[in-house]
């Protein structure tokens, strides 16, 4: 049996769907045959439930906070690590069959994979206020006249953000941990990476001390290999 090394999906919803299918498929009879301890199976279920609950909170604008965003990241990091552990420890050896392998969501390794080209599209971002304190909603999409996000080369959005005090940062502020901007950016190069996302809408949360400063946002497409495309337009908004 050949094993596909690129097996764990990136979108969080797909990670949850795969894990849920594992939990359903691993009946007591199969767990006994495969040597899966009850404690390990229980822990996998707890990691799944935690990640699912936190993601639902994060998807709710009324409940999404910086703390929840960090908790979601940590929960999915733990869930992915546990799933990799299960695959390496319990799924690679007999008595699993090819049918079991397919039921768990794995594919045979593609010996002739199609090359993934670098991103060639250009995205744009628009900004709005979601209503929460010190928060900005980033709306992502293709530039007018270009195709929607639907190819492997334009796999998702890499979002970059920078903050500029009124009149521009001093040398001391620019050298600080937040790297405040001294001048208006022309592209995303002076900005700091916020996150990678496949969502069309993301919330950026700022510290209270940054209220009244200007936030600059610039996106670019990123493919499944982490290669990035050209910068989209820079847009800005006053941090509430």
Backbone as a ProteinNet text record, in pm:
[ID]
protein_1_A
[PRIMARY]
XXXXXXXXXXXXXXXXXXXXXXXXXXXXXXXXXXXXXXXXXXXXXXXXXXXXXXXXXXXXXXXXXXXXXXXXXXXXXXXXXXXXXXXXXXXXXXXXXXXXXXXXXXXXXXXXXXXXXXXXXXXXXXXXXXXXXXXXXXXXXXXXXXXXXXXXXXXXXXXXXXXXXXXXXXXXXXXXXXXXXXXXXXXXXXXXXXXXXXXXXXXXXXXXXXXXXXXXXXXXXXXXXXXXXXXXXXXXXXXX
[TERTIARY]
84.3	0	88	65.2	142.1	71.4	148.2	90.3	112.5	6.5	15.3	62.3	178.1	234.8	156.1	82.5	6.5	-140.2	-170.3	-301.6	-393.7	-339.4	-423.7	-470.4	-601.4	-650.3	-616.9	-611.8	-581.3	-704.1	-816.8	-933.9	-979.1	-1006.7	-1043.5	-1171.3	-1265.4	-1390.7	-1364.6	-1267.1	-1234.5	-1158.1	-1075.3	-1008.2	-1111.9	-1211	-1316.6	-1395.8	-1426.8	-1504.6	-1427.7	-1297.1	-1216.2	-1209.2	-1185.3	-1176.9	-1309.7	-1418.6	-1550.3	-1573	-1530.3	-1545.5	-1461.3	-1344.9	-1262.3	-1334.9	-1389	-1455	-1573.4	-1649.8	-1764.2	-1718.4	-1611.9	-1566.9	-1497	-1432.4	-1357.6	-1451	-1523	-1608.5	-1521.1	-1583.3	-1508.9	-1437.7	-1505.2	-1445.1	-1318.8	-1326.6	-1209.9	-1099.1	-1134.8	-1033.2	-959	-1030.5	-968	-873	-917.7	-835	-712	-725.3	-613.6	-523.6	-562.1	-478.4	-487.8	-604.9	-623.6	-670.2	-591.3	-634.7	-756.3	-838.8	-960	-925.6	-818.3	-781	-741.8	-672.5	-632.6	-754.5	-849.2	-970.2	-1052.5	-1062.1	-1135.4	-1070.8	-938.3	-867.2	-887	-885.3	-911.7	-1049.9	-1149.6	-1283.7	-1290.9	-1216.6	-1215.4	-1149.5	-1039.3	-973.9	-1067.4	-1140.3	-1236	-1346.3	-1404.7	-1516	-1471	-1350.6	-1299	-1276.7	-1213	-1185.7	-1315.5	-1413.9	-1542.1	-1614.2	-1616.6	-1685.8	-1620.8	-1487.5	-1417.7	-1430.9	-1430.1	-1446.3	-1583.7	-1686.1	-1820.4	-1826.2	-1755.7	-1750.4	-1676	-1566.9	-1487.2	-1564.8	-1651.4	-1730.8	-1845.2	-1871.6	-1976.8	-1912.8	-1937.9	-1875.5	-1901.3	-2016.8	-2050.8	-1964.9	-1910.8	-1833.6	-1684.1	-1645.3	-1504.9	-1419.9	-1320.8	-1224.6	-1085.4	-986.1	-847.1	-816.3	-871.4	-847.3	-902.5	-1025.1	-1084.5	-1005.7	-959.1	-879	-755.4	-687.2	-568.2	-606.3	-718	-763	-795.2	-854.6	-884.3	-755	-656.8	-529.1	-464.7	-466.1	-405.7	-485.2	-618.8	-702.9	-680.3	-669.8	-649	-506	-412.6	-274.9	-270.4	-339.7	-344.3	-420.3	-531.8	-611.3	-532.9	-466.3	-387.9	-274.7	-209.4	-101.1	-154.5	-273.4	-331.8	-370.9	-421.5	-459.4	-335.8	-228.1	-103.9	-52.8	-65.4	-24.8	-106.2	-237	-323.4	-284.7	-263.4	-230.1	-98.7	1	132.7	136.9	62.3	69	-27	-148.7	-251.5	-302.1	-279.7	-343.5	-251	-122	-28.8	4.8	-49.5	-12.3	-136.7	-120.2	-233.4	-284.5	-413.2	-505.6	-586.9	-546.7	-619.5	-613.4	-725.3	-732.7	-736.5	-729.9	-741.2	-876.6	-980.5	-1113.8	-1115.8	-1048	-1037.9	-965.7	-857.5	-775.1	-859.6	-938.4	-1024.3	-1133.7	-1190.5	-1297.7	-1248.9	-1122.8	-1065.1	-1027.5	-1047.1	-1026.1	-890	-811.3	-679.4	-683.9	-585.6	-575.2	-439.7	-434.9	-306.5	-218.4	-90.5	2.3	0.9	-9.7	-8.2	136.3	170.2	307.9	335.6	231.7	248.3	168.5	209.5	132	139.2	28	24.8	96.5	181.7	251.4	154.2	180.9	99	169.1	111.2	178.1	170.6	260.4	252.5	128.6	77.9	-41.8	-20.9	-120.9	-111.1	-224.4	-314.5	-424.4	-388.1	-476.9	-457.8	-584.7	-576.7	-695.4	-703.7	-814.1	-831.4	-900.1	-889.3	-953.7	-1032.3	-1148.7	-1224.1	-1245.3	-1261.1	-1264.6	-1392.5	-1439	-1559.1	-1548.8	-1641.3	-1644.6	-1750.8	-1713.2	-1811.4	-1894.3	-1856.2	-1932.5	-1862.7	-1758.5	-1685.8	-1577.9	-1529.6	-1424.5	-1291.6	-1226.1	-1092.5	-1086	-1194.4	-1201.7	-1233.5	-1179.4	-1202.9	-1230.7	-1330	-1359.3	-1292	-1219.6	-1150	-1228.6	-1277.9	-1352.6	-1258	-1242.5	-1145.1	-1214.4	-1153.4	-1208.8	-1118.3	-1153.2	-1070.6	-1089.4	-992.4	-1005.4	-1118.2	-1189.1	-1296.7	-1246.4	-1325.7	-1289.9	-1203.9	-1166.6	-1086.8	-1172.6	-1121.6	-1199.6	-1202	-1303.2	-1312.5	-1199.6	-1179.3	-1078.9	-1124.2	-1066.8	-1113.5	-1005.9	-880	-774.8	-670.2	-588.4	-484.7	-378.2	-356.3	-252.1	-295.6	-423.9	-477.9	-553.3	-476.2	-535.8	-604.8	-549.2	-606	-544.4	-576.3	-530.3	-425.7	-313.9	-218.4	-247.2	-281.1	-325.3	-216.8	-185.5	-80.9	-140.5	-95.2	-150.4	-36.6	-51.2	41.2	-35.2	23.3	-42.4	45.3	-16.7	57.3	-6.6	69.8	17.3	-7.8	-89.3	-112.2	19.7	42.3	164.6	282.3	266.8	375.5	449.6	508.6	576.9	712.6	756	891.6	986.7	1114.6	1212.1	1196	1169.8	1151.2	1027.5	917.2	794.3	813.5	885.5	909.6	995	1082.4	1170.1	1106.6	985.9	919.1	869.7	813	764.6	656.8	577.4	468.2	512.8	633.3	687.3	589.9	553.5	462.4	520.4	433	473.9	510.4	614.9	656.5	590.9	560.1	497.8	387.5	303.8	195.7	256.6	223.3	282.2	224.5	310.3	266.3	221.5	275.7	234.1	245.4	239.9	238.9	374.8	482.2	616.3	644.3	604.7	634.5	539.8	436	334.7	373.6	307.9	335	227.3	269	175.9	75.8	-52.1	-157.6	-196.8	-240.4	-276.4	-301.1	-301.6	-346.9	-490.5	-572.9	-713	-771.7	-872.5	-952.1	-1090.9	-1113.2	-1240.9	-1247.8	-1368.7	-1387.1	-1398.6	-1403.9	-1417.5	-1338.2	-1253.4	-1173.5	-1183.8	-1175.6	-1177.1	-1036	-992.2	-863.7	-890.7	-828	-846.7	-720.2	-737.1	-624.5	-627.5	-514.3	-505.6	-572.2	-620	-688.1	-597.4	-468.2	-374.5	-360.5	-409	-398	-522.8	-623.7	-744.4	-707.6	-761.1	-732.8	-617.8	-538.4	-431.7	-491.2	-415.1	-463	-408.1	-498.8	-458.6	-454.5	-344.6	-329.3	-331.4	-407.1	-424.5	-392.3	-320.3	-287.9	-288.2	-361.9	-362.4	-285.4	-250.4	-202.7	-238	-251.3	-287	-168.2	-198.6	-96.3	-143.4	-54.8	-95.6	-70.1	-100.2	-88.7	52.9	152.4	292.7	349.7	265.7	313.6	373.9	365.1	415.9	313.1	359.7	269.6	275.8	165.5	155.8	180.8	136.6	161.5	68.6	113.1	35.9	-92.3	-198.4	-319.6	-307.8	-409.6	-407.6	-403.7	-338.1	-338.3	-462.1	-532	-649.5	-631.4	-704.7	-681.7	-812.3	-805	-920.1	-868.9	-943.8	-909	-952.7	-863	-894.8	-990.4	-1104.2	-1202.2	-1158.1
-118.8	0	123.9	215.2	339.6	446.6	529	629.6	769	845	982.8	1071.2	1137.4	1218.4	1347.8	1392.1	1516.6	1481.4	1431.6	1372.4	1457.5	1541.5	1616.7	1745.9	1766.9	1887.3	2013.9	2126	2254.3	2321.7	2331.6	2398.5	2329.8	2409.3	2352.8	2270.3	2313.1	2236.9	2097.3	2085.5	1954.4	1867.9	1930.5	1855.7	1795.3	1876.4	1826.7	1714.5	1730.2	1628.3	1496.1	1503.8	1382	1314.9	1394	1336.8	1274.1	1340	1285.2	1151.2	1140.6	1013.3	903.7	939.5	842.3	791.1	884.5	847.6	754	783.9	699	561.8	559.2	433.7	342.5	401.5	320.5	261.7	160.2	89.3	16.5	-31.1	-103.8	-224.2	-292.7	-410.2	-372	-261.6	-219.1	-168.8	-92.3	-41.7	-156.1	-260.3	-377.2	-445.2	-462.4	-528.4	-447.4	-315.1	-227.3	-190.3	-230.4	-201.1	-58.3	4.2	143	144.3	196.7	200.8	290.8	256.2	334.2	478.2	497.4	632	719	661	737.4	776.5	684.3	712.7	821.5	814.7	916.6	1053.4	1058.3	1184.9	1244.5	1160.3	1209	1274.3	1210.8	1267.3	1399.2	1411.7	1537.5	1649.1	1618.7	1718	1763.3	1668.4	1700.9	1792.8	1757.8	1836.3	1977.4	1989.8	2121	2208.6	2152.8	2229.5	2271.7	2182.8	2213.9	2326.3	2320	2421.1	2558.4	2562.5	2690.5	2750.5	2665.6	2716.8	2778.5	2718.2	2774.7	2911.3	2927.9	3058.3	3159.2	3116.6	3206.5	3251.2	3164.7	3199.6	3294.2	3312.8	3403.6	3537.3	3638.8	3769.6	3824.2	3793	3846.5	3786.2	3665.9	3597.3	3597.3	3635.7	3622.9	3729.5	3685	3772.6	3723.2	3804.3	3762.4	3634	3622	3502.1	3379.5	3388.8	3274.9	3240.2	3342	3316.8	3234.9	3272.4	3197.6	3057.4	3045.5	2914.1	2821.8	2876.7	2796.6	2745.8	2833.4	2793.1	2680.3	2693.3	2590.9	2460.5	2471.7	2351.5	2271.2	2340	2268	2216.5	2286.1	2235.4	2102.9	2096.4	1973.5	1863.1	1898.4	1798	1739.7	1825.4	1776.1	1684.7	1723	1639.7	1503	1502	1375.5	1289.8	1351.4	1276	1217.3	1294.3	1241	1122.9	1135.4	1025.5	899.6	913.3	798.6	733.3	815.6	760.2	683.3	741.1	677.1	556.2	561.4	453.6	338.1	369.6	265.8	233.7	322.6	303.8	248.3	239.9	200.3	52	-22.8	-163.1	-250.9	-377.5	-469.9	-482.2	-516.8	-572.6	-471.3	-344.8	-251	-296.8	-282.4	-318.9	-193	-211.1	-97.5	-28.7	-108.3	-50.9	34.8	-11.9	68.1	199.5	188.9	306.3	411	366.1	458.3	515.7	433.8	480.2	586.1	582	681.2	810.5	812.6	936.5	951	842.3	849.2	809.5	857.1	822.7	758.9	674	619.2	731.8	720.7	824	838.8	962.4	992.7	992.4	894.7	885.2	982.9	1049	1149.9	1274.5	1340.9	1456.6	1571.7	1644.3	1762.3	1877	1948.9	2060.6	2171.8	2235.9	2347.7	2476.1	2552.5	2676.1	2782.4	2878.8	2989.5	3072.9	3145.4	3227.1	3331.7	3347.1	3447.9	3550.3	3534.8	3629.6	3740.9	3837.8	3951	3970.5	3956.1	3977.6	4122	4155.1	4285.7	4268.7	4372.8	4371.2	4500.2	4489	4606.4	4592.2	4703.8	4703.9	4765.6	4714.7	4769.6	4747.6	4810.1	4796.8	4693.4	4588.3	4486.4	4525	4633.2	4674.6	4652.2	4568.3	4542.8	4647.3	4659.5	4757.1	4718	4813.9	4796.9	4681.2	4660.5	4549.7	4602.1	4532.3	4565.7	4436	4436.5	4321	4339.3	4236.1	4236.8	4149	4209.5	4136.4	4108.9	3981.8	3940.8	3887.8	3912.1	3863.9	3899.4	3853.5	3882.8	4026.8	4077.3	4208.1	4204.5	4314.6	4316	4270.3	4186.1	4136.9	4013.1	3963.9	3841.8	3730.2	3606.8	3490.8	3478.3	3407.6	3378.9	3284.9	3275.3	3185.8	3041.2	2973.9	2837.9	2748.3	2787.3	2704.7	2673.3	2572	2534.4	2642.4	2717.3	2819.2	2938.2	2973.1	3078.7	3011.8	2941	2849.9	2922.8	3036.3	3111.1	3249.3	3321.2	3458.6	3469.2	3532.9	3573.6	3720.4	3751	3885.7	3953.4	4077.9	4154.1	4284.5	4323.3	4440.7	4523.8	4655.4	4746.1	4860.3	4924.3	5032.2	5157.1	5272.1	5397.9	5499.6	5556.7	5663.8	5788.7	5880.6	6005.5	6077	6108.3	6175.3	6083.4	5954.5	5859.7	5830	5713.1	5669.1	5737.7	5751.2	5796.1	5677.9	5703.6	5595.1	5494.1	5545.2	5455.8	5369.4	5426.8	5349.7	5248.1	5287.6	5195	5076.5	5097.3	4990.8	4908	4943.8	4871.8	4736.4	4660.6	4526.3	4527.7	4634.4	4642.1	4697.1	4749.2	4800.6	4898.1	5001.1	5100.8	5162.3	5197.6	5251.8	5399.7	5437.5	5577.6	5652.1	5579.6	5639.2	5547.8	5600.5	5521.9	5415	5288.1	5182.4	5181.7	5153	5143.9	5002.1	4902.6	4763.5	4693.3	4562	4489.7	4462.7	4501.9	4467.7	4519.7	4644	4691.8	4636.1	4563.9	4517.1	4383	4349.6	4224.4	4121.7	3995.4	3888.5	3868	3877.5	3857	3710.8	3655.4	3514.1	3469.9	3337.6	3277.1	3232.2	3253.2	3214.1	3178	3092.5	3064.4	3125.7	3193	3258.6	3389.3	3431.1	3558.1	3674.7	3643.6	3748.9	3710	3801.6	3779.7	3901.5	3879	3990.1	4012.9	4138.1	4176.4	4252.5	4211	4273.8	4350.9	4472.6	4558.5	4592.1	4634.2	4673.7	4809.5	4832	4958.1	5078.1	5061.3	5173	5215.3	5131.4	5164.2	5231.7	5251.9	5321.3	5461	5499	5628.1	5625.1	5518.8	5502	5442.1	5442	5390.3	5250.5	5159.3	5023.9	5012	4958.2	4933	4782.3	4741	4598.4	4572.6	4462.4	4424.6	4272.4	4214	4068.7	4026	3901.1	3837.9	3690.3	3628.7	3488.3	3402.5	3286.4	3189.1	3051.5	2973.8	2840.3	2735.8	2610.6	2502.9	2473.1	2524.9	2504.4	2622.8	2724.1	2840.3	2947.6	2932.2	3033.9	3145.6	3268.5	3383	3453.6	3522.3	3596.5	3744.2	3824	3967.1	4033.9	4149.2	4221.3	4278.1	4274.6	4344.2	4489.8	4569.5	4710.1	4721.5	4826.3	4856.3	4937.9	4898.5	4973.6	5008.4	5107.4	5152.9	5188.4	5196.6	5229.6	5279.4	5368.9	5415.7	5310.2	5274.1	5171.8	5232.1	5170.2	5226.1	5206.9
0	0	0	-92.3	-98.7	-17.1	51.6	139.5	84	74.8	28.2	142.5	125.7	233.3	255.4	155.4	165.8	187.6	306.3	328.2	414.4	502.1	594.8	528.3	516.3	448.3	526.2	454.2	517.6	578.6	506.7	565.3	694.4	794.2	923.9	916.8	834.5	822.2	768.1	677.9	620.5	719.9	804.1	910.3	1004.6	1042.9	1130.5	1064.3	935.8	865.2	859.4	834.3	827.8	964.3	1068.6	1202.7	1244.4	1210.9	1245.4	1176	1050.5	979.3	1043.4	1095.1	1167.2	1291.3	1367.5	1493	1467	1362.7	1328	1279.9	1199.3	1137.3	1237.5	1338	1434.7	1539.9	1499.9	1594.5	1697.5	1803.7	1906.3	1845.1	1754.4	1690.9	1612.5	1536.3	1458.9	1551	1653.2	1745.1	1813.1	1848	1910.7	1812.6	1688.6	1587.5	1552.2	1553.3	1514.1	1631.4	1753.2	1869.4	1917.8	1900.8	1944.4	2089.5	2182.8	2323.6	2341.1	2437.2	2462.5	2500.4	2576.2	2619.5	2500	2403.1	2284.5	2201.6	2187.8	2111.2	2180.2	2312.3	2387.6	2371.7	2377.5	2364.4	2225.1	2121.7	1985.8	1980.1	2041.9	2043.6	2117.5	2226.7	2302.2	2221.7	2152.4	2068.1	1956.7	1900.1	1793.6	1845.9	1958.6	2013.6	2050.5	2107.3	2145.1	2023.3	1920.2	1798.8	1730.4	1727.5	1664.3	1738.5	1871.5	1952	1935.9	1940.7	1930.6	1791.5	1687.8	1552.1	1533.3	1592.6	1584.5	1650.8	1763.7	1829.2	1743.1	1682.6	1599.1	1476.1	1424.4	1306	1339.6	1468.8	1513.5	1547.5	1465.6	1486.8	1626.5	1683.5	1814.9	1925.1	1901.3	2003.5	1974.6	1854.4	1816.3	1884.4	1957	2022.6	1988.8	2024.9	2001.1	2076.9	2197.8	2278.8	2208.7	2155.8	2087	1961.5	1889.1	1769	1802.4	1910.3	1953	1998.9	2070.5	2117.4	1999.8	1894.1	1775.2	1712.9	1700.2	1642.1	1722.3	1854.5	1939.8	1935.4	1930.8	1928.2	1800.5	1687.9	1562.1	1549.4	1610.8	1614.4	1689.2	1802	1881.5	1807.9	1742.5	1671.5	1554.8	1477.2	1363.6	1410.3	1520.5	1574	1617.2	1677.8	1721.7	1601.9	1497.6	1378	1309.8	1304.8	1248.1	1330.8	1462.7	1551.5	1521.7	1508.5	1479.8	1347.5	1247.2	1115.3	1120.4	1184.1	1186.5	1278.8	1388	1487.2	1458.4	1410.4	1402.4	1261.6	1165.6	1035.5	928	953.7	847.4	845.9	936.7	946	932.2	887.6	887.9	1031.3	1050.6	951	871.8	864.3	779.2	634.5	565.9	424.9	339	208.7	117.6	133.9	163.8	185.3	312.4	418.4	540	510.9	438.1	404.5	331.5	234.9	159.9	248.2	336.5	424.8	522.4	556.4	646.4	575.7	444.2	368.8	305.6	300	240	93.3	19.3	-121.9	-147.5	-248.1	-290.7	-340.9	-318.5	-361	-512.2	-557.5	-700.1	-749	-832.6	-881.8	-993.9	-1044.8	-1149.4	-1110.9	-1002.5	-957.1	-1056	-1064.9	-1150.4	-1080.8	-1151.6	-1088.1	-1050	-937.3	-892.4	-932	-1020.6	-1062.9	-954.6	-957.4	-861.5	-888.7	-789.1	-809	-917.5	-1003	-1108.4	-1101.5	-1004.4	-989	-892.4	-881.7	-790	-708.1	-576.2	-492.3	-444	-383.7	-323.1	-188	-105.5	25.3	44.5	105.5	149.7	299.5	368.3	514.4	566.7	679.1	742.7	892.6	965.5	1111	1149.6	1221.2	1260.4	1381.1	1449.4	1566	1697.7	1698.4	1821.4	1844.8	1966.8	1996.1	1933.1	1868.8	1812.9	1711.5	1639.5	1543.5	1403.8	1305	1164	1089.3	1004.2	920.1	785	741.9	613.2	516.2	409.2	306.8	189.4	152.7	52.2	-72.1	-187	-312.5	-428.7	-548.9	-665.3	-712.5	-782.9	-845.4	-948.1	-970	-1069.4	-1206.1	-1269.8	-1401.9	-1400.5	-1280.3	-1271.4	-1215.1	-1224.3	-1182.8	-1029.8	-981.7	-839.3	-797.6	-665.9	-610.5	-630.3	-728.7	-756.3	-814.7	-807.9	-864.3	-759.6	-786.6	-692.6	-679.7	-788.1	-782.2	-696.5	-700	-614.1	-499.7	-415.1	-317.4	-202.6	-161.3	-49.7	-43.8	63.1	76.9	188.1	157.8	260.1	289.2	413.5	450.7	534.9	499.3	567.6	622.5	741.7	809.1	869.9	861.7	927.4	991	1093.4	1166.6	1160.2	1130.5	1126.3	1218.8	1311.5	1396.9	1312.2	1360.9	1286.5	1255.7	1128.6	1088.6	1066	1094.5	1075.4	1203.9	1211.9	1333.2	1348.2	1471.2	1499.4	1479.8	1480.5	1467.4	1580.5	1699.8	1814.2	1796.3	1748.6	1725.8	1613.5	1509.8	1398	1440.5	1537.7	1585.5	1697.1	1738.6	1846.2	1799.2	1890.6	1859.1	1750.9	1746.4	1648.5	1513.5	1505.7	1379.6	1312	1385.7	1331.9	1203.9	1111.5	982.2	992.8	922.1	919.4	803.7	695.3	577.6	526.7	439.1	378.8	287.6	305.9	223.5	82.4	-15.4	-154.6	-190.1	-118.5	-137.2	-2.5	-3.4	123.4	184.5	119.3	168.5	309.7	343.3	480.3	586.8	544.3	638.2	699.8	808.3	877.9	843.7	830.3	795.7	909.6	876.1	975.3	982.9	869.4	864.8	721.7	701.9	576.4	596.3	495.3	508.9	373.5	377	257.6	271.1	382	405	328	293.9	225.1	322.9	450.5	550.7	674.7	721.1	840.8	931.4	1060.8	1154.7	1208.7	1205.7	1263.8	1392.5	1501.4	1632.3	1669.5	1716.5	1750.6	1899.1	1950.2	2090.7	2110.9	2232.3	2263.3	2239.3	2262.3	2244.6	2098.4	2005.3	1863.3	1807.4	1890.6	1846	1795.7	1681.3	1622.1	1523.1	1525.8	1427	1298.9	1191.3	1063.3	1040.1	1007.8	971.8	820.3	767.8	624.8	601.9	501.6	472.6	326.6	301.5	163.3	153.2	58.7	41.8	-82.9	-88.2	-211.6	-204.8	-320.7	-324	-281.3	-225.7	-186.9	-229.8	-292.6	-338	-230.2	-262.2	-165.4	-122.1	-191.4	-155.5	-78.2	-50.3	21.9	-66.5	-199	-290.7	-303	-302.8	-307	-441.3	-475	-599.4	-577.8	-674	-667.2	-565.4	-516.2	-416.6	-475.6	-397.5	-433.4	-388.2	-412	-368.5	-215.9	-167.6	-24.9	7.7	112.9	157.4	304.6	353	489.9	559.6	692.7	774.2	910	973	1106.6	1209.5	1297.8	1398	1502.1	1523.4	1618.6	1763.7
[MASK]
++++++++++++++++++++++++++++++++++++++++++++++++++++++++++++++++++++++++++++++++++++++++++++++++++++++++++++++++++++++++++++++++++++++++++++++++++++++++++++++++++++++++++++++++++++++++++++++++++++++++++++++++++++++++++++++++++++++++++++++++

